[in-house]
mmCIF file of C-alpha atoms and ligand atoms in Angstrom:
data_model
loop_
_atom_site.group_PDB
_atom_site.id
_atom_site.type_symbol
_atom_site.label_atom_id
_atom_site.label_comp_id
_atom_site.label_asym_id
_atom_site.label_seq_id
_atom_site.Cartn_x
_atom_site.Cartn_y
_atom_site.Cartn_z
ATOM 1 C CA MET A 1 -0.135 0.016 -0.274
ATOM 2 C CA SER A 2 1.294 3.429 -0.946
ATOM 3 C CA THR A 3 1.730 6.134 1.388
ATOM 4 C CA ALA A 4 -1.039 8.573 2.851
ATOM 5 C CA ARG A 5 -1.534 11.850 0.964
ATOM 6 C CA PRO A 6 -3.562 14.789 2.924
ATOM 7 C CA GLY A 7 -7.170 15.141 2.542
ATOM 8 C CA ILE A 8 -7.203 12.460 1.153
ATOM 9 C CA PRO A 9 -8.483 9.512 2.872
ATOM 10 C CA ARG A 10 -7.290 6.391 2.359
ATOM 11 C CA HIS A 11 -9.592 3.914 3.465
ATOM 12 C CA LEU A 12 -13.217 4.759 2.585
ATOM 13 C CA ALA A 13 -16.176 2.513 4.589
ATOM 14 C CA VAL A 14 -19.544 3.485 3.186
ATOM 15 C CA ILE A 15 -23.194 2.590 4.520
ATOM 16 C CA MET A 16 -25.433 2.091 1.004
ATOM 17 C CA ASP A 17 -28.847 3.967 2.441
ATOM 18 C CA GLY A 18 -32.260 4.672 1.101
ATOM 19 C CA ASN A 19 -32.682 2.306 -2.062
ATOM 20 C CA GLY A 20 -36.663 1.458 -0.533
ATOM 21 C CA ARG A 21 -37.274 4.709 -0.550
ATOM 22 C CA TRP A 22 -35.915 5.541 -3.716
ATOM 23 C CA ALA A 23 -37.923 2.896 -5.098
ATOM 24 C CA GLU A 24 -40.781 4.110 -3.047
ATOM 25 C CA ARG A 25 -40.674 7.516 -4.543
ATOM 26 C CA ARG A 26 -41.264 6.263 -8.108
ATOM 27 C CA ARG A 27 -44.409 4.083 -6.440
ATOM 28 C CA ARG A 28 -41.763 1.249 -7.906
ATOM 29 C CA PRO A 29 -41.466 -1.810 -5.517
ATOM 30 C CA ARG A 30 -38.345 -1.804 -3.401
ATOM 31 C CA VAL A 31 -36.538 -3.722 -5.620
ATOM 32 C CA ILE A 32 -36.095 -1.319 -8.264
ATOM 33 C CA GLY A 33 -34.070 0.404 -6.209
ATOM 34 C CA HIS A 34 -31.950 -2.104 -4.757
ATOM 35 C CA ARG A 35 -30.889 -2.380 -8.829
ATOM 36 C CA ALA A 36 -30.085 1.478 -8.686
ATOM 37 C CA GLY A 37 -28.510 0.721 -5.890
ATOM 38 C CA ALA A 38 -26.419 -1.808 -7.794
ATOM 39 C CA ARG A 39 -26.200 1.029 -10.402
ATOM 40 C CA ALA A 40 -24.187 3.670 -7.315
ATOM 41 C CA VAL A 41 -21.941 1.031 -6.926
ATOM 42 C CA ASN A 42 -20.232 1.431 -9.068
ATOM 43 C CA VAL A 43 -19.939 4.935 -9.793
ATOM 44 C CA CYS A 44 -18.771 4.706 -6.309
ATOM 45 C CA ILE A 45 -15.195 2.835 -7.123
ATOM 46 C CA ASP A 46 -14.732 4.692 -9.700
ATOM 47 C CA PHE A 47 -14.730 7.243 -8.072
ATOM 48 C CA CYS A 48 -12.899 5.364 -6.023
ATOM 49 C CA LEU A 49 -9.910 4.751 -8.585
ATOM 50 C CA GLU A 50 -9.744 8.090 -9.324
ATOM 51 C CA ARG A 51 -9.092 9.814 -6.717
ATOM 52 C CA GLY A 52 -6.530 7.069 -5.413
ATOM 53 C CA ILE A 53 -8.285 6.015 -2.537
ATOM 54 C CA GLU A 54 -6.458 2.551 -1.613
ATOM 55 C CA ALA A 55 -9.348 0.840 0.585
ATOM 56 C CA LEU A 56 -13.344 0.593 -0.002
ATOM 57 C CA THR A 57 -15.899 -0.582 1.713
ATOM 58 C CA LEU A 58 -18.850 -0.816 1.391
ATOM 59 C CA PHE A 59 -22.460 -2.243 3.457
ATOM 60 C CA ALA A 60 -24.541 -4.385 1.592
ATOM 61 C CA PHE A 61 -26.263 -6.482 3.814
ATOM 62 C CA SER A 62 -26.351 -6.687 7.588
ATOM 63 C CA SER A 63 -26.992 -9.243 9.701
ATOM 64 C CA GLU A 64 -29.530 -7.506 10.957
ATOM 65 C CA ASN A 65 -31.402 -7.580 7.106
ATOM 66 C CA TRP A 66 -32.221 -11.423 7.044
ATOM 67 C CA GLY A 67 -35.007 -10.080 9.003
ATOM 68 C CA ARG A 68 -36.827 -8.287 6.016
ATOM 69 C CA PRO A 69 -39.746 -9.929 4.097
ATOM 70 C CA GLU A 70 -38.659 -13.331 2.548
ATOM 71 C CA GLU A 71 -39.322 -11.105 -1.059
ATOM 72 C CA GLU A 72 -36.919 -8.724 -0.056
ATOM 73 C CA VAL A 73 -34.134 -10.829 1.182
ATOM 74 C CA GLY A 74 -34.517 -13.006 -1.860
ATOM 75 C CA ALA A 75 -34.465 -10.722 -4.806
ATOM 76 C CA LEU A 76 -31.453 -9.168 -3.223
ATOM 77 C CA MET A 77 -29.965 -12.879 -2.947
ATOM 78 C CA LYS A 78 -30.689 -12.852 -6.727
ATOM 79 C CA LEU A 79 -29.088 -9.300 -6.955
ATOM 80 C CA PHE A 80 -25.837 -10.580 -5.553
ATOM 81 C CA LEU A 81 -25.298 -13.155 -7.840
ATOM 82 C CA ASN A 82 -26.208 -11.549 -10.245
ATOM 83 C CA ALA A 83 -23.360 -8.791 -9.642
ATOM 84 C CA LEU A 84 -20.692 -11.483 -8.734
ATOM 85 C CA ASP A 85 -21.307 -12.679 -12.380
ATOM 86 C CA ARG A 86 -21.044 -9.626 -14.214
ATOM 87 C CA GLU A 87 -18.351 -7.045 -12.454
ATOM 88 C CA VAL A 88 -16.037 -9.194 -11.540
ATOM 89 C CA ASP A 89 -14.063 -9.820 -14.746
ATOM 90 C CA GLU A 90 -14.027 -5.814 -15.463
ATOM 91 C CA LEU A 91 -13.292 -5.319 -11.361
ATOM 92 C CA ASP A 92 -10.189 -7.224 -12.136
ATOM 93 C CA ARG A 93 -9.232 -5.955 -15.506
ATOM 94 C CA ARG A 94 -9.427 -2.526 -13.275
ATOM 95 C CA GLY A 95 -6.894 -3.964 -10.856
ATOM 96 C CA VAL A 96 -9.599 -3.970 -7.987
ATOM 97 C CA ARG A 97 -9.154 -6.757 -5.052
ATOM 98 C CA VAL A 98 -12.480 -8.106 -3.758
ATOM 99 C CA ARG A 99 -13.192 -9.368 -0.865
ATOM 100 C CA PHE A 100 -16.130 -10.230 1.397
ATOM 101 C CA ILE A 101 -16.426 -9.744 5.320
ATOM 102 C CA GLY A 102 -19.698 -11.092 7.472
ATOM 103 C CA GLU A 103 -21.214 -14.453 7.886
ATOM 104 C CA ARG A 104 -20.385 -15.677 4.670
ATOM 105 C CA GLU A 105 -22.015 -19.386 6.043
ATOM 106 C CA ARG A 106 -25.813 -18.165 5.758
ATOM 107 C CA PHE A 107 -25.224 -17.359 1.596
ATOM 108 C CA SER A 108 -26.415 -20.147 -0.264
ATOM 109 C CA PRO A 109 -23.809 -22.455 -1.947
ATOM 110 C CA ALA A 110 -23.529 -20.866 -4.575
ATOM 111 C CA ILE A 111 -23.770 -17.430 -3.724
ATOM 112 C CA ARG A 112 -21.009 -18.338 -1.217
ATOM 113 C CA GLN A 113 -18.330 -20.371 -4.235
ATOM 114 C CA ARG A 114 -18.593 -17.331 -6.710
ATOM 115 C CA MET A 115 -17.690 -15.010 -3.145
ATOM 116 C CA GLU A 116 -14.585 -17.107 -3.449
ATOM 117 C CA ALA A 117 -14.163 -16.885 -6.964
ATOM 118 C CA ALA A 118 -14.094 -13.471 -7.379
ATOM 119 C CA GLU A 119 -11.212 -13.351 -4.146
ATOM 120 C CA ALA A 120 -9.050 -15.958 -5.717
ATOM 121 C CA GLN A 121 -9.272 -14.607 -8.949
ATOM 122 C CA THR A 122 -8.315 -10.837 -8.374
ATOM 123 C CA ARG A 123 -6.357 -12.010 -4.814
ATOM 124 C CA ALA A 124 -2.926 -10.303 -6.451
ATOM 125 C CA ASN A 125 -4.735 -6.238 -7.171
ATOM 126 C CA ALA A 126 -3.054 -3.512 -5.837
ATOM 127 C CA ARG A 127 -4.811 -0.888 -7.242
ATOM 128 C CA LEU A 128 -8.067 -0.644 -5.047
ATOM 129 C CA SER A 129 -9.063 -3.055 -1.722
ATOM 130 C CA LEU A 130 -12.808 -3.484 -1.981
ATOM 131 C CA VAL A 131 -14.203 -5.156 0.862
ATOM 132 C CA ILE A 132 -18.139 -5.972 0.206
ATOM 133 C CA ALA A 133 -19.304 -5.872 3.945
ATOM 134 C CA ALA A 134 -22.590 -9.043 3.472
ATOM 135 C CA SER A 135 -24.533 -10.287 5.992
ATOM 136 C CA TYR A 136 -22.179 -8.652 8.374
ATOM 137 C CA GLY A 137 -22.951 -7.093 12.202
ATOM 138 C CA GLY A 138 -19.909 -5.256 14.583
ATOM 139 C CA ARG A 139 -20.918 -6.578 17.179
ATOM 140 C CA GLN A 140 -20.792 -10.312 15.760
ATOM 141 C CA ASP A 141 -17.289 -9.424 14.574
ATOM 142 C CA ILE A 142 -16.471 -8.289 18.409
ATOM 143 C CA ALA A 143 -18.039 -10.885 18.759
ATOM 144 C CA GLN A 144 -15.848 -13.727 17.008
ATOM 145 C CA ALA A 145 -12.718 -11.789 17.513
ATOM 146 C CA ALA A 146 -13.187 -12.978 21.277
ATOM 147 C CA ARG A 147 -14.028 -16.219 20.855
ATOM 148 C CA ALA A 148 -10.673 -16.974 18.354
ATOM 149 C CA LEU A 149 -8.573 -15.318 21.609
ATOM 150 C CA ALA A 150 -10.753 -16.978 23.525
ATOM 151 C CA ALA A 151 -9.387 -20.491 21.270
ATOM 152 C CA GLU A 152 -5.413 -18.853 21.777
ATOM 153 C CA VAL A 153 -5.912 -19.141 25.842
ATOM 154 C CA ALA A 154 -7.863 -22.522 25.878
ATOM 155 C CA ALA A 155 -4.604 -23.911 23.951
ATOM 156 C CA GLY A 156 -1.925 -22.753 26.050
ATOM 157 C CA ARG A 157 -0.847 -20.050 23.452
ATOM 158 C CA LEU A 158 -1.847 -16.782 24.957
ATOM 159 C CA ARG A 159 -2.359 -15.476 28.358
ATOM 160 C CA PRO A 160 -5.417 -13.317 29.261
ATOM 161 C CA GLU A 161 -3.131 -10.476 29.937
ATOM 162 C CA ASP A 162 -1.720 -10.300 26.699
ATOM 163 C CA ILE A 163 -5.509 -10.099 25.105
ATOM 164 C CA ASP A 164 -4.909 -5.569 24.523
ATOM 165 C CA GLU A 165 -6.136 -3.740 21.534
ATOM 166 C CA ALA A 166 -3.598 -5.341 19.398
ATOM 167 C CA ALA A 167 -4.076 -8.065 19.674
ATOM 168 C CA MET A 168 -8.643 -7.991 19.041
ATOM 169 C CA GLY A 169 -7.175 -5.637 16.092
ATOM 170 C CA ARG A 170 -5.625 -8.490 14.949
ATOM 171 C CA CYS A 171 -8.821 -10.626 14.907
ATOM 172 C CA VAL A 172 -11.668 -8.731 13.959
ATOM 173 C CA ALA A 173 -12.576 -7.938 9.897
ATOM 174 C CA LEU A 174 -10.497 -5.220 8.170
ATOM 175 C CA ALA A 175 -7.118 -6.271 10.311
ATOM 176 C CA ASP A 176 -4.976 -6.072 7.558
ATOM 177 C CA LEU A 177 -6.069 -2.504 5.759
ATOM 178 C CA PRO A 178 -5.299 0.721 7.999
ATOM 179 C CA PRO A 179 -8.610 1.821 9.498
ATOM 180 C CA PRO A 180 -11.132 3.459 7.790
ATOM 181 C CA ASP A 181 -10.848 7.403 7.272
ATOM 182 C CA LEU A 182 -14.169 8.670 5.868
ATOM 183 C CA PHE A 183 -17.438 6.737 6.461
ATOM 184 C CA ILE A 184 -20.217 8.310 4.275
ATOM 185 C CA ARG A 185 -24.186 7.518 4.775
ATOM 186 C CA THR A 186 -26.851 7.977 2.667
ATOM 187 C CA GLY A 187 -30.746 8.368 3.361
ATOM 188 C CA GLY A 188 -30.400 10.774 6.248
ATOM 189 C CA ASP A 189 -30.147 8.513 9.328
ATOM 190 C CA HIS A 190 -27.479 9.766 11.497
ATOM 191 C CA ARG A 191 -26.726 5.945 12.835
ATOM 192 C CA VAL A 192 -24.010 3.047 12.611
ATOM 193 C CA SER A 193 -26.468 0.189 12.146
ATOM 194 C CA ASN A 194 -23.826 -2.028 13.508
ATOM 195 C CA PHE A 195 -21.640 -1.639 10.462
ATOM 196 C CA LEU A 196 -17.688 -1.346 11.673
ATOM 197 C CA LEU A 197 -17.938 -0.673 15.642
ATOM 198 C CA TRP A 198 -14.289 -1.543 16.366
ATOM 199 C CA GLN A 199 -12.574 -0.154 13.236
ATOM 200 C CA LEU A 200 -14.461 2.955 13.148
ATOM 201 C CA ALA A 201 -13.553 4.336 17.004
ATOM 202 C CA TYR A 202 -11.301 7.193 15.155
ATOM 203 C CA THR A 203 -12.710 7.706 11.511
ATOM 204 C CA GLU A 204 -14.327 11.123 10.229
ATOM 205 C CA LEU A 205 -18.473 10.846 9.501
ATOM 206 C CA TRP A 206 -20.079 12.291 6.912
ATOM 207 C CA PHE A 207 -24.407 11.842 6.091
ATOM 208 C CA THR A 208 -25.856 13.504 3.653
ATOM 209 C CA GLU A 209 -29.729 13.079 2.369
ATOM 210 C CA LEU A 210 -29.532 11.893 -0.789
ATOM 211 C CA LEU A 211 -30.166 8.822 -1.610
ATOM 212 C CA TRP A 212 -27.695 5.696 -2.598
ATOM 213 C CA PRO A 213 -29.536 4.721 -6.278
ATOM 214 C CA ASP A 214 -28.654 9.371 -6.717
ATOM 215 C CA MET A 215 -25.222 8.615 -5.258
ATOM 216 C CA ASP A 216 -22.331 10.571 -7.597
ATOM 217 C CA ALA A 217 -19.290 11.633 -8.488
ATOM 218 C CA ALA A 218 -20.285 15.269 -7.614
ATOM 219 C CA THR A 219 -21.734 14.541 -3.825
ATOM 220 C CA LEU A 220 -18.276 11.831 -2.509
ATOM 221 C CA GLN A 221 -16.348 14.712 -4.249
ATOM 222 C CA ARG A 222 -18.268 17.177 -1.761
ATOM 223 C CA ALA A 223 -17.384 14.283 1.844
ATOM 224 C CA LEU A 224 -13.845 14.501 0.456
ATOM 225 C CA ASP A 225 -13.775 18.762 0.311
ATOM 226 C CA ASP A 226 -14.825 18.257 4.120
ATOM 227 C CA TYR A 227 -13.345 15.781 4.895
ATOM 228 C CA ALA A 228 -9.634 16.975 3.874
ATOM 229 C CA GLY A 229 -10.564 20.039 5.421
ATOM 230 C CA ARG A 230 -11.188 18.010 9.347
ATOM 231 C CA GLU A 231 -8.869 18.515 11.815
ATOM 232 C CA ARG A 232 -7.954 14.827 12.957
ATOM 233 C CA ARG A 233 -7.211 15.074 16.566
ATOM 234 C CA PHE A 234 -7.112 10.895 17.980
ATOM 235 C CA GLY A 235 -7.527 13.185 21.331
ATOM 236 C CA LEU A 236 -4.519 15.099 21.777
ATOM 237 C CA THR A 237 -4.718 18.605 21.434
ATOM 238 C CA SER A 238 -4.680 20.791 17.970
ATOM 239 C CA ALA A 239 -1.455 22.246 19.503
ATOM 240 C CA GLN A 240 0.023 18.600 19.344
ATOM 241 C CA ILE A 241 -2.105 18.135 16.160
ATOM 242 C CA ALA A 242 0.665 20.988 14.350
ATOM 243 C CA HIS A 243 3.499 19.372 15.980
ATOM 244 C CA GLY A 244 2.984 16.795 14.014
ATOM 245 C CA ALA A 245 2.186 14.239 17.530
ATOM 246 C CA THR A 246 -0.240 11.925 15.277
ATOM 247 C CA GLU A 247 2.534 9.856 14.170
ATOM 248 C CA ASN A 248 3.120 8.390 17.171
ATOM 249 C CA THR A 249 -0.286 7.754 18.366
ATOM 250 C CA SER A 250 -3.023 7.469 15.255
ATOM 251 C CA ALA A 251 -4.015 3.964 14.401
HETATM 252 C C1 IPE B 1 -30.047 -0.533 1.504
HETATM 253 O O1 IPE B 1 -31.531 -0.079 1.277
HETATM 254 C C2 IPE B 1 -29.973 -1.677 0.984
HETATM 255 C C3 IPE B 1 -29.513 -2.863 2.224
HETATM 256 C C4 IPE B 1 -30.337 -2.480 3.140
HETATM 257 C C5 IPE B 1 -29.902 -3.847 1.163
HETATM 258 P P1 IPE B 1 -33.243 0.187 1.677
HETATM 259 O O2 IPE B 1 -33.224 -1.248 1.501
HETATM 260 O O3 IPE B 1 -32.577 0.904 3.429
HETATM 261 O O4 IPE B 1 -33.809 1.586 1.254
HETATM 262 P P2 IPE B 1 -34.515 2.290 2.622
HETATM 263 O O5 IPE B 1 -33.447 2.288 4.167
HETATM 264 O O6 IPE B 1 -35.590 1.417 3.087
HETATM 265 O O7 IPE B 1 -34.740 3.504 1.926
HETATM 266 C C1 IPE B 2 -28.422 -0.194 6.474
HETATM 267 O O1 IPE B 2 -29.337 -0.345 7.069
HETATM 268 C C2 IPE B 2 -27.521 -1.630 5.926
HETATM 269 C C3 IPE B 2 -26.844 -1.485 4.875
HETATM 270 C C4 IPE B 2 -27.179 -0.092 3.886
HETATM 271 C C5 IPE B 2 -26.891 -3.038 4.180
HETATM 272 P P1 IPE B 2 -30.224 -0.394 6.887
HETATM 273 O O2 IPE B 2 -31.646 -0.289 5.902
HETATM 274 O O3 IPE B 2 -30.649 -1.835 7.166
HETATM 275 O O4 IPE B 2 -30.478 0.658 8.897
HETATM 276 P P2 IPE B 2 -31.152 0.712 9.787
HETATM 277 O O5 IPE B 2 -32.221 -0.230 9.958
HETATM 278 O O6 IPE B 2 -31.848 1.937 9.227
HETATM 279 O O7 IPE B 2 -30.672 1.180 10.802
HETATM 280 MG MG1 MG B 3 -32.257 1.923 5.330
#
């Protein structure tokens, strides 16, 4: 991975919300909104490639979204399958590494097989890391990390007193990426909805009323401009930041 460039996030994390309302406003079924939302994903990927953003994590489906009406969940699964069939070659050609985080075992064998194939096909790519959070929940992520560390302790390979932030950080999702610098949520709600709870500790948050299918480069640029003007203090004072103290303390 290249080094940080001032004002440009290395890692962008996005809650793509508002597909259903986008369709409802047009008196169309919600699934039409999800379809339009899939197009907006490409807008976002193009933007990251153009701006040299290194990692993009997209919240596509939460652990809680399984509770939606069967018809909507079924339509979303079909959309995933189609997107995996349609998009991976092009992503590969453009140097995008694709990965999935979340409870993969909850998906059908057909979807799991395509997820694995997409990861294998794009493994060597380094231009952009695209992480799709699917059946992902931040609490579940933290619980699985605790479970992994407990197993290490039970096996005698780790002492309880060695369980610290670094050890947890190695076990949660996205451990090999810098933590998200900028979080964007569309759809007007100001909440995290069980997205990356551990990883967002010092992420800059940016919200817009815009519904996800309407996402465009100009809106993404507004978020980046806003981000570029923020002072990330990581708990320190402005004066310390001015003297470069974060070099040793930022995650
Ligand atoms: C986000 O859009 C996509 C998923 C959660 C799968 P929604 O479907 O949540 O859209 P709204 O929030 O109901 O408008
Ligand atoms: C968050 O959106 C999950 C995704 C975008 C995949 P939701 O629509 O599920 O969130 P809530 O229910 O409004 O918090
Ligand atoms: Mg929603």
